[in-house]
Amino acid sequence: MDKEKTESTPLIDIKDLRKAFGDNHVLNGFNLQLFPNENVVIVGKSGSGKSVLLKCLVRLMDYDSGSVQVLGEDIRELEQHDLDKLRTDVGFLFQGSALYDSMTVRENLEFPLRRHAKRMEGLDEDELIHSSLRSVGLEDAIDLMPVELSGGMKRRIALARTLILRPKVILYDEPTTGLDPITSKEIINLILKIQGEYDTASLIITHDMDCARVISNRMVILINGIDYANGTYAELSKSKDPKVKAFFK
Ligand SMILES: Nc1ncnc2c1ncn2[C@@H]1O[C@H](COP(=O)(O)OP(=O)(O)OP(=O)(O)O)[C@@H](O)[C@H]1O
Ligand SMILES: [Mg+2]
C-alpha cells in the first residue's frame, strides 16, 4: 500500500528550522511533527530556544531558514489576512498568563472574539464566554479583575481565552511554571480534559517532568538547537545517553 496515504497528515511540520540572534545560534536545524490528537512535550534547558521556537511557529518571530507548515500552510507564504485566520486555529498560551490587567475576565475573553469577529459570526458570544469559563471551572469569576485572581486562576482564565476561538492546535509555553504542585496538577488535568473535550492537539513546553510524564504522548528534547532526542517518556527515561538522562533526574 502507498505509505503516504496510510500516514495521517501532520498539523505542524517543522523542517530544518534555523534562527540566530547575531552570533547566538539558537535553533540549528530543528525538526518536529505534531499529529492529530497528540500531546507533544518539548523540554530543554532555560535559554535553549523553546519560546523562540513557539514564536517562530506562529510567526510572532521571523526565522532565518527552514520550513514551517501549520495546518497545511507554509506560514511564510501567508498574507497577513490568512496569517490572522491561521492564528485563530492555533491557540497560544504564553509563558505567564498575559491577561490584560485593566480588563475584567469577561472583557479579556471578549477581546479575541472581537478581534476575530468575522470568523465567529453566528455563534453566540455570551454562550462562548460561559462555556469556555465552564471548561476551566471558573464561571463565577466572570466579573473579576485579574488582580483579584490567584496565579492558578489567571492561568485557567488565559486557557479559557485561548479556547474561545476553538483552536485545532494549542501551544503551551510553560503552563505550570510558578504554580504549586497541587495547582500544577490541576492545570495538567485541565489540559488533558480540554484535549478530550475539544479534540485538540498540543505542543507543550515544560521544565516539569511530572507534567511531561502525565501529559505527553511523545517528547522532544531540544539541545543545541536541534531535536536531539524524540520518543515517549518511557523510552527516553530509559536512555543511556547522559545528555538525555540529565532531564530525568
Ligand atoms: N528577541 C530576542 N532578541 C535577542 N535574543 C533573543 C530574543 N529572544 C530570545 N533570545 C535569545 O534566544 C535564546 C533562547 O531564548 P528562549 O526564550 O527561547 O529560551 P527558553 O528555552 O524559552 O528559556 P526558558 O526556559 O528560560 O523560558 C536565549 O539565548 C535568548 O537570549
Ligand atoms: Mg521560554
Short mmCIF file of C-alpha atoms in Angstrom, two decimals, residues 80-191:
data_model
loop_
_atom_site.label_atom_id
_atom_site.label_comp_id
_atom_site.label_asym_id
_atom_site.label_seq_id
_atom_site.Cartn_x
_atom_site.Cartn_y
_atom_site.Cartn_z
CA GLN A 80 -1.45 38.99 6.81
CA HIS A 81 -5.16 38.23 6.46
CA ASP A 82 -4.55 34.48 6.15
CA LEU A 83 -2.00 34.56 8.93
CA ASP A 84 -4.60 36.16 11.23
CA LYS A 85 -7.04 33.45 10.28
CA LEU A 86 -4.47 30.74 10.96
CA ARG A 87 -3.79 32.23 14.37
CA THR A 88 -7.41 31.66 15.32
CA ASP A 89 -6.86 27.96 14.68
CA VAL A 90 -3.67 27.86 16.71
CA GLY A 91 -4.13 28.85 20.33
CA PHE A 92 -1.08 30.18 22.13
CA LEU A 93 -0.78 30.16 25.90
CA PHE A 94 2.15 32.44 26.60
CA GLN A 95 4.73 31.97 29.31
CA GLY A 96 2.99 33.73 32.23
CA SER A 97 -0.72 34.25 31.76
CA ALA A 98 -0.61 37.60 29.91
CA LEU A 99 -4.11 38.73 30.81
CA TYR A 100 -4.99 42.37 30.26
CA ASP A 101 -4.88 43.81 33.77
CA SER A 102 -7.24 46.68 33.09
CA MET A 103 -9.98 44.40 31.76
CA THR A 104 -12.38 42.13 33.63
CA VAL A 105 -12.31 38.40 32.97
CA ARG A 106 -15.28 38.78 30.64
CA GLU A 107 -13.55 41.55 28.69
CA ASN A 108 -10.38 39.51 28.47
CA LEU A 109 -12.39 36.73 26.85
CA GLU A 110 -14.33 39.09 24.60
CA PHE A 111 -11.12 40.52 23.23
CA PRO A 112 -10.14 37.66 20.88
CA LEU A 113 -13.79 37.29 19.82
CA ARG A 114 -13.97 40.94 18.81
CA ARG A 115 -10.62 40.82 17.10
CA HIS A 116 -11.62 37.79 15.06
CA ALA A 117 -15.29 38.73 14.90
CA LYS A 118 -15.75 37.57 11.34
CA ARG A 119 -14.80 34.00 11.90
CA MET A 120 -17.04 33.57 14.92
CA GLU A 121 -20.06 35.13 13.25
CA GLY A 122 -23.27 33.29 14.02
CA LEU A 123 -22.01 31.95 17.34
CA ASP A 124 -23.46 33.48 20.45
CA GLU A 125 -20.74 35.43 22.19
CA ASP A 126 -22.14 35.10 25.67
CA GLU A 127 -22.52 31.36 25.37
CA LEU A 128 -18.95 31.03 24.07
CA ILE A 129 -17.63 33.01 27.04
CA HIS A 130 -19.62 30.99 29.54
CA SER A 131 -18.77 27.61 28.01
CA SER A 132 -15.06 28.44 27.92
CA LEU A 133 -15.13 29.55 31.55
CA ARG A 134 -17.10 26.45 32.45
CA SER A 135 -14.42 24.29 30.81
CA VAL A 136 -11.83 25.72 33.17
CA GLY A 137 -14.18 25.69 36.17
CA LEU A 138 -14.29 29.44 36.66
CA GLU A 139 -17.70 30.64 35.53
CA ASP A 140 -18.08 32.56 38.79
CA ALA A 141 -15.00 34.68 38.08
CA ILE A 142 -16.54 36.37 35.04
CA ASP A 143 -16.73 39.87 36.57
CA LEU A 144 -13.43 39.81 38.48
CA MET A 145 -10.31 41.79 37.57
CA PRO A 146 -7.04 39.89 37.02
CA VAL A 147 -5.60 41.43 40.21
CA GLU A 148 -8.30 39.58 42.15
CA LEU A 149 -7.23 36.19 40.77
CA SER A 150 -4.62 33.76 42.11
CA GLY A 151 -1.77 32.61 39.84
CA GLY A 152 -3.54 29.34 39.10
CA MET A 153 -6.82 31.10 38.34
CA LYS A 154 -5.06 33.50 35.96
CA ARG A 155 -3.58 30.54 34.13
CA ARG A 156 -7.03 28.97 33.82
CA ILE A 157 -8.58 32.20 32.55
CA ALA A 158 -5.79 32.53 29.99
CA LEU A 159 -6.60 28.99 28.89
CA ALA A 160 -10.31 29.87 28.63
CA ARG A 161 -9.35 32.86 26.48
CA THR A 162 -7.36 30.57 24.21
CA LEU A 163 -10.24 28.09 23.98
CA ILE A 164 -12.79 30.67 23.00
CA LEU A 165 -11.70 30.61 19.35
CA ARG A 166 -11.94 26.81 19.32
CA PRO A 167 -8.37 26.22 18.12
CA LYS A 168 -7.31 22.99 16.42
CA VAL A 169 -3.86 23.17 17.97
CA ILE A 170 -2.81 24.72 21.27
CA LEU A 171 0.74 25.78 22.04
CA TYR A 172 1.53 25.94 25.75
CA ASP A 173 4.64 27.73 26.95
CA GLU A 174 5.41 26.54 30.50
CA PRO A 175 1.80 26.06 31.62
CA THR A 176 2.71 25.02 35.18
CA THR A 177 5.80 27.10 35.96
CA GLY A 178 5.46 29.16 39.13
CA LEU A 179 2.48 27.17 40.41
CA ASP A 180 2.48 24.94 43.48
CA PRO A 181 2.40 21.16 42.85
CA ILE A 182 -1.32 20.79 43.52
CA THR A 183 -2.31 23.69 41.26
CA SER A 184 0.13 22.38 38.62
CA LYS A 185 -1.66 19.05 38.73
CA GLU A 186 -4.99 20.81 38.27
CA ILE A 187 -3.69 22.65 35.21
CA ILE A 188 -2.31 19.41 33.76
CA ASN A 189 -5.66 17.67 34.27
CA LEU A 190 -7.38 20.63 32.70
CA ILE A 191 -5.15 20.45 29.63
#
